[in-house]
Tab-separated table of C-alpha atoms in Angstrom:
chain	number	residue	atom	x	y	z
A	1	MET	CA	3.141	-11.020	-17.972
A	2	GLY	CA	3.730	-7.100	-17.896
A	3	GLU	CA	6.149	-5.533	-15.604
A	4	VAL	CA	5.243	-4.300	-12.468
A	5	PRO	CA	5.392	-0.527	-12.283
A	6	ARG	CA	8.108	0.864	-9.912
A	7	ARG	CA	7.656	3.928	-7.568
A	8	ILE	CA	10.858	6.292	-7.927
A	9	MET	CA	13.317	5.901	-4.710
A	10	GLU	CA	9.839	5.014	-2.698
A	11	TRP	CA	12.400	3.875	0.254
A	12	ALA	CA	13.380	7.376	0.565
A	13	ALA	CA	9.826	8.803	0.981
A	14	ARG	CA	9.043	6.537	3.868
A	15	GLY	CA	8.615	8.293	6.973
A	16	GLY	CA	10.981	5.911	9.138
A	17	HIS	CA	13.841	6.457	6.664
A	18	LEU	CA	17.140	7.010	8.433
A	19	ARG	CA	14.773	7.867	11.293
A	20	GLY	CA	13.181	10.930	9.712
A	21	ILE	CA	16.181	12.747	10.276
A	22	PRO	CA	16.753	13.491	6.413
A	23	ARG	CA	13.084	14.437	6.094
A	24	LYS	CA	13.117	17.448	8.987
A	25	ALA	CA	16.308	18.461	7.910
A	26	ILE	CA	15.031	18.892	3.950
A	27	ILE	CA	11.633	20.518	5.201
A	28	THR	CA	13.338	22.572	8.227
A	29	ALA	CA	15.864	23.835	4.941
A	30	VAL	CA	13.169	24.306	2.427
A	31	GLY	CA	10.689	26.234	4.778
A	32	ALA	CA	13.243	28.159	6.066
A	33	PHE	CA	13.963	29.224	2.408
A	34	ALA	CA	10.209	29.766	1.626
A	35	LYS	CA	10.033	32.014	4.711
A	36	ALA	CA	12.738	34.516	4.012
A	37	VAL	CA	11.355	34.814	-0.042
A	38	THR	CA	7.436	35.126	0.983
A	39	ALA	CA	7.601	36.758	4.405
A	40	VAL	CA	10.833	38.734	4.355
A	41	ALA	CA	11.977	39.616	0.559
A	42	ASN	CA	8.307	40.263	-0.350
A	43	LYS	CA	4.769	41.337	0.663
A	44	THR	CA	2.341	38.538	1.331
A	45	THR	CA	-0.988	39.136	2.072
A	46	VAL	CA	-3.083	36.189	2.951
A	47	TYR	CA	-7.276	36.038	3.230
A	48	ASN	CA	-8.469	33.435	5.368
A	49	ALA	CA	-5.495	31.973	6.488
A	50	ASP	CA	-7.071	30.588	9.863
A	51	THR	CA	-8.936	27.861	7.998
A	52	LEU	CA	-6.230	26.522	6.212
A	53	LEU	CA	-4.154	26.873	9.389
A	54	ARG	CA	-7.147	24.860	11.362
A	55	LEU	CA	-7.145	22.079	8.808
A	56	VAL	CA	-3.488	21.398	8.801
A	57	ARG	CA	-3.228	21.447	12.758
A	58	SER	CA	-6.606	19.882	13.806
A	59	ARG	CA	-8.635	18.240	11.295
A	60	PRO	CA	-11.063	15.222	12.345
A	61	PRO	CA	-8.596	12.259	12.698
A	62	GLY	CA	-8.186	10.269	9.760
A	63	VAL	CA	-9.950	12.961	7.265
A	64	PRO	CA	-7.326	13.429	4.736
A	65	LEU	CA	-6.843	16.954	3.124
A	66	LEU	CA	-6.815	17.874	-0.541
A	67	THR	CA	-5.604	21.479	-1.114
A	68	VAL	CA	-5.928	22.663	-4.868
A	69	SER	CA	-4.483	25.993	-6.301
A	70	ASN	CA	-3.540	27.385	-9.756
A	71	HIS	CA	0.040	27.229	-10.896
A	72	MET	CA	1.555	30.311	-11.561
A	73	SER	CA	5.568	29.405	-10.747
A	74	THR	CA	7.923	26.606	-10.290
A	75	LEU	CA	8.145	27.663	-6.853
A	76	ASP	CA	4.769	27.993	-5.766
A	77	ASP	CA	5.080	24.809	-3.708
A	78	PRO	CA	6.658	25.671	-1.452
A	79	LEU	CA	6.602	29.564	-1.533
A	80	MET	CA	3.056	29.277	-0.996
A	81	TRP	CA	3.258	28.089	2.658
A	82	GLY	CA	6.005	30.348	3.587
A	83	PHE	CA	4.018	33.334	4.808
A	84	LYS	CA	3.833	34.609	8.435
A	85	GLY	CA	2.457	31.896	10.737
A	86	PHE	CA	2.168	28.801	8.471
A	87	PRO	CA	4.244	25.740	10.151
A	88	ILE	CA	6.174	25.509	6.899
A	89	THR	CA	9.065	23.647	9.165
A	90	ASP	CA	7.448	21.174	10.927
A	91	ALA	CA	7.919	17.749	9.154
A	92	LYS	CA	5.175	15.976	10.498
A	93	LEU	CA	2.614	18.633	9.067
A	94	ALA	CA	4.259	19.213	6.376
A	95	ARG	CA	1.862	18.463	2.573
A	96	TRP	CA	2.409	15.681	0.355
A	97	VAL	CA	2.444	17.497	-2.998
A	98	LEU	CA	2.357	16.016	-6.828
A	99	ALA	CA	5.424	16.964	-8.731
A	100	ALA	CA	6.292	16.839	-12.211
A	101	GLU	CA	8.585	13.885	-12.926
A	102	ASP	CA	10.549	15.367	-15.690
A	103	ILE	CA	11.184	18.731	-13.674
A	104	CYS	CA	11.807	17.649	-9.991
A	105	PHE	CA	13.126	14.019	-10.717
A	106	LYS	CA	15.868	14.230	-13.141
A	107	ASN	CA	18.311	12.869	-11.587
A	108	LYS	CA	18.975	10.572	-8.880
A	109	VAL	CA	20.172	13.629	-6.333
A	110	LEU	CA	17.087	15.823	-7.223
A	111	SER	CA	14.914	12.541	-6.951
A	112	TYR	CA	16.407	11.767	-3.453
A	113	CYS	CA	15.749	15.427	-2.131
A	114	PHE	CA	12.335	15.627	-3.686
A	115	ARG	CA	11.249	12.175	-2.126
A	116	ILE	CA	13.010	13.106	1.491
A	117	GLY	CA	10.713	16.294	1.146
A	118	LYS	CA	7.576	14.638	0.581
A	119	CYS	CA	7.242	14.936	-3.418
A	120	ILE	CA	5.214	12.329	-5.408
A	121	PRO	CA	6.739	11.807	-8.912
A	122	ILE	CA	3.747	12.468	-11.529
A	123	THR	CA	4.317	11.883	-15.188
A	124	ARG	CA	2.401	14.352	-17.154
A	125	GLY	CA	0.569	12.823	-20.134
A	126	GLY	CA	0.968	9.039	-18.210
A	127	GLY	CA	-2.856	9.420	-17.132
A	128	ILE	CA	-5.019	9.228	-13.869
A	129	TYR	CA	-4.092	5.696	-13.209
A	130	GLN	CA	-0.282	5.550	-13.583
A	131	GLU	CA	1.686	4.375	-10.656
A	132	HIS	CA	2.162	7.162	-8.758
A	133	MET	CA	-1.496	8.094	-8.651
A	134	ASN	CA	-2.144	4.865	-6.600
A	135	GLU	CA	0.817	6.103	-4.357
A	136	ALA	CA	-0.937	9.805	-3.573
A	137	LEU	CA	-4.242	7.518	-3.098
A	138	GLU	CA	-2.166	6.143	-0.309
A	139	ARG	CA	-1.144	9.007	1.480
A	140	LEU	CA	-5.171	10.450	1.269
A	141	SER	CA	-5.974	7.042	2.743
A	142	ASP	CA	-3.534	7.539	5.504
A	143	GLY	CA	-5.070	10.784	6.492
A	144	GLU	CA	-2.733	13.056	5.035
A	145	TRP	CA	-2.848	16.322	4.015
A	146	LEU	CA	-1.960	16.500	-0.226
A	147	HIS	CA	-1.571	19.249	-2.337
A	148	THR	CA	-2.242	19.519	-6.580
A	149	PHE	CA	-1.895	21.639	-9.057
A	150	PRO	CA	-5.155	20.605	-11.086
A	151	GLU	CA	-4.457	22.676	-14.009
A	152	GLY	CA	-1.582	20.836	-14.837
A	153	LYS	CA	1.355	23.028	-15.666
A	154	VAL	CA	2.464	26.611	-14.811
A	155	SER	CA	0.743	29.588	-16.506
A	156	GLN	CA	1.666	33.144	-15.964
A	157	GLU	CA	-1.052	34.866	-17.566
A	158	ASP	CA	-3.954	36.878	-15.790
A	159	ALA	CA	-6.469	34.500	-17.254
A	160	PRO	CA	-9.379	32.614	-15.665
A	161	ILE	CA	-8.328	29.235	-14.449
A	162	ARG	CA	-7.962	26.692	-16.917
A	163	ARG	CA	-9.862	23.367	-17.434
A	164	LEU	CA	-8.450	21.095	-14.971
A	165	LYS	CA	-6.962	17.829	-15.358
A	166	TRP	CA	-8.918	14.716	-14.167
A	167	GLY	CA	-6.390	13.434	-11.728
A	168	THR	CA	-7.703	15.061	-8.682
A	169	ALA	CA	-11.015	14.214	-9.334
A	170	SER	CA	-10.072	10.620	-9.360
A	171	LEU	CA	-8.262	10.954	-6.065
A	172	ILE	CA	-11.568	12.307	-4.444
A	173	VAL	CA	-13.763	9.576	-5.930
A	174	ARG	CA	-11.254	6.646	-5.232
A	175	ALA	CA	-10.346	7.714	-1.733
A	176	PRO	CA	-11.521	5.536	1.162
A	177	VAL	CA	-12.424	8.689	3.557
A	178	THR	CA	-13.777	11.733	1.702
A	179	PRO	CA	-10.906	14.323	1.987
A	180	ILE	CA	-12.049	17.943	2.776
A	181	ILE	CA	-11.534	19.802	-0.528
A	182	LEU	CA	-9.691	22.981	0.303
A	183	PRO	CA	-9.415	25.483	-2.704
A	184	ILE	CA	-6.904	28.114	-3.080
A	185	VAL	CA	-6.021	30.806	-5.474
A	186	HIS	CA	-2.839	32.854	-5.526
A	187	HIS	CA	-1.044	35.965	-7.408
A	188	GLY	CA	2.521	37.569	-7.668
A	189	PHE	CA	4.527	34.335	-7.882
A	190	HIS	CA	4.819	34.892	-11.522
A	191	GLN	CA	6.614	37.965	-10.705
A	192	VAL	CA	9.092	36.305	-7.855
A	193	MET	CA	10.097	33.814	-10.389
A	194	PRO	CA	9.122	34.908	-13.807
A	195	GLU	CA	9.365	32.320	-16.700
A	196	ASN	CA	11.001	34.804	-19.115
A	197	TYR	CA	13.095	37.007	-17.460
A	198	ILE	CA	16.406	36.953	-18.976
A	199	PHE	CA	17.125	35.606	-22.596
A	200	GLY	CA	13.808	33.610	-21.941
A	201	ARG	CA	14.950	31.986	-19.015
A	202	ARG	CA	13.786	32.033	-15.237
A	203	PRO	CA	16.320	34.081	-12.695
A	204	PRO	CA	18.798	32.448	-10.437
A	205	ILE	CA	16.896	33.276	-7.332
A	206	PRO	CA	13.584	34.440	-6.709
A	207	LEU	CA	13.016	38.130	-7.058
A	208	CYS	CA	12.132	40.599	-4.090
A	209	ASN	CA	9.833	43.210	-3.389
A	210	LYS	CA	6.870	41.927	-5.161
A	211	HIS	CA	3.284	41.650	-3.650
A	212	ILE	CA	2.120	38.130	-3.526
A	213	LYS	CA	-1.955	37.736	-2.601
A	214	ILE	CA	-3.148	34.120	-1.567
A	215	ILE	CA	-6.928	33.672	-1.068
A	216	VAL	CA	-7.750	30.832	0.963
A	217	GLY	CA	-11.279	29.662	0.273
A	218	GLU	CA	-13.695	27.448	2.192
A	219	PRO	CA	-14.353	23.704	2.087
A	220	ILE	CA	-15.923	22.188	-1.318
A	221	GLU	CA	-19.119	20.532	-0.376
A	222	LEU	CA	-19.519	17.587	-2.544
A	223	ASN	CA	-22.557	14.923	-2.570
A	224	LEU	CA	-20.347	12.350	-3.881
A	225	PRO	CA	-23.347	10.006	-3.760
A	226	ARG	CA	-25.608	11.822	-5.737
A	227	LEU	CA	-22.981	12.454	-8.042
A	228	LYS	CA	-21.917	8.893	-8.363
A	229	GLU	CA	-26.156	8.009	-9.234
A	230	THR	CA	-26.115	10.629	-11.767
A	231	ALA	CA	-22.723	9.663	-13.335
A	232	LEU	CA	-24.120	6.163	-13.893
A	233	SER	CA	-27.396	7.248	-15.201
A	234	GLU	CA	-25.925	10.005	-17.534
A	235	SER	CA	-23.124	7.577	-18.975
A	236	ARG	CA	-25.366	5.040	-20.574
A	237	SER	CA	-25.472	6.509	-23.933
A	238	ASP	CA	-21.685	7.532	-23.773
A	239	SER	CA	-20.213	6.128	-26.795
A	240	SER	CA	-16.599	7.589	-26.462
A	241	PRO	CA	-14.090	5.153	-27.330
A	242	ARG	CA	-12.426	3.166	-23.841
A	243	VAL	CA	-8.773	3.547	-23.209
A	244	GLY	CA	-9.067	0.637	-20.533
A	245	TRP	CA	-9.607	2.305	-17.309
A	246	PRO	CA	-10.416	-0.370	-14.544
A	247	ASN	CA	-13.814	-0.690	-12.971
A	248	ILE	CA	-14.155	1.011	-9.691
A	249	SER	CA	-16.269	-2.040	-8.451
A	250	ALA	CA	-16.973	-0.424	-4.982
A	251	TYR	CA	-19.351	1.583	-6.663
A	252	GLY	CA	-19.817	0.017	-10.087
A	253	LEU	CA	-18.765	2.796	-12.170
A	254	ASP	CA	-17.528	1.795	-15.279
A	255	GLU	CA	-14.994	3.928	-17.685
A	256	ALA	CA	-17.774	5.600	-18.893
A	257	ALA	CA	-19.482	6.630	-15.325
A	258	GLN	CA	-15.843	7.896	-14.242
A	259	ARG	CA	-15.523	10.143	-16.895
A	260	TYR	CA	-18.945	11.932	-16.616
A	261	LEU	CA	-18.001	11.997	-12.710
A	262	TYR	CA	-14.457	13.108	-13.158
A	263	SER	CA	-15.661	15.742	-15.352
A	264	THR	CA	-18.119	16.969	-13.347
A	265	ILE	CA	-16.433	17.307	-10.312
A	266	SER	CA	-13.450	18.898	-12.034
A	267	GLN	CA	-15.921	21.606	-13.324
A	268	LYS	CA	-17.200	22.358	-10.023
A	269	ILE	CA	-13.469	22.763	-8.403
A	270	GLN	CA	-12.782	24.915	-11.424
A	271	SER	CA	-15.429	27.334	-11.223
A	272	VAL	CA	-14.919	27.460	-7.344
A	273	MET	CA	-11.394	28.428	-7.961
A	274	GLU	CA	-12.015	31.142	-10.724
A	275	ASN	CA	-14.766	32.581	-8.262
A	276	LEU	CA	-11.840	32.982	-5.554
A	277	ARG	CA	-9.462	34.292	-8.731
A	278	LEU	CA	-12.141	37.492	-9.387
A	279	ILE	CA	-12.445	38.017	-5.480
A	280	GLY	CA	-9.024	38.214	-5.531
A	281	LYS	CA	-8.997	40.858	-8.131
A	282	THR	CA	-11.768	42.725	-6.131
A	283	LEU	CA	-9.231	42.886	-2.857
A	284	SER	CA	-6.702	43.964	-5.308
A	285	ASN	CA	-8.759	46.811	-6.769
A	286	SER	CA	-10.146	47.956	-3.054
């Protein structure tokens, strides 16, 4: 029998760990830092913030929220939640977020801090069915808020939204209750934390006097039953090599159908995000 996959410091990610005191402490501290950088040291303009605030604070009970955004710096999260009026120091309302294992979980101290800060480690290249993706699915099943960066890595170029990884789409399809999918596009964090600042390295602290723009879209409507029917129909002639994905028995989706479905959903989200990016450029020029 193969070795059972283990989740990195899962015990520290539980809400009841030490009565929740470490979680409250770190989220309060990180939230204060984010507000200082985003709302004090820099100028931040947020468009359609009310939609995000409403869904974070008062969406229907049991309905998860899945926010997706572009990825312009290593500090996008938590800085993008630091704008004026956002409850970033509230541990109960705080998002769960997928975080790169090779960056955020390099040692036990970092792992513990990120875990109590509601971060889920993801191994880049580990596939959409790695064990920590199952953990992310559990958080959605609990009706929680999860944030993902579906482009998969940081890009500081002022360029169109890149092809999205399929992990986010797989969570949408597998969630027992379909999450509310809210797209967000931001610009300016690449100037606050540039990748190549001094000798090809990031600055030791975030930079000041930059203008950050955050454009919150409207929830993305997906007709999942129809998309699943189409995926089953269109994938019958798919002869692509299989990698051994498990069938989603509840919907009768084999690997070929899943590929078609995840690709279709990812393209839809990418298109919406690109439209938001173009709206942001128009707002900047007006």
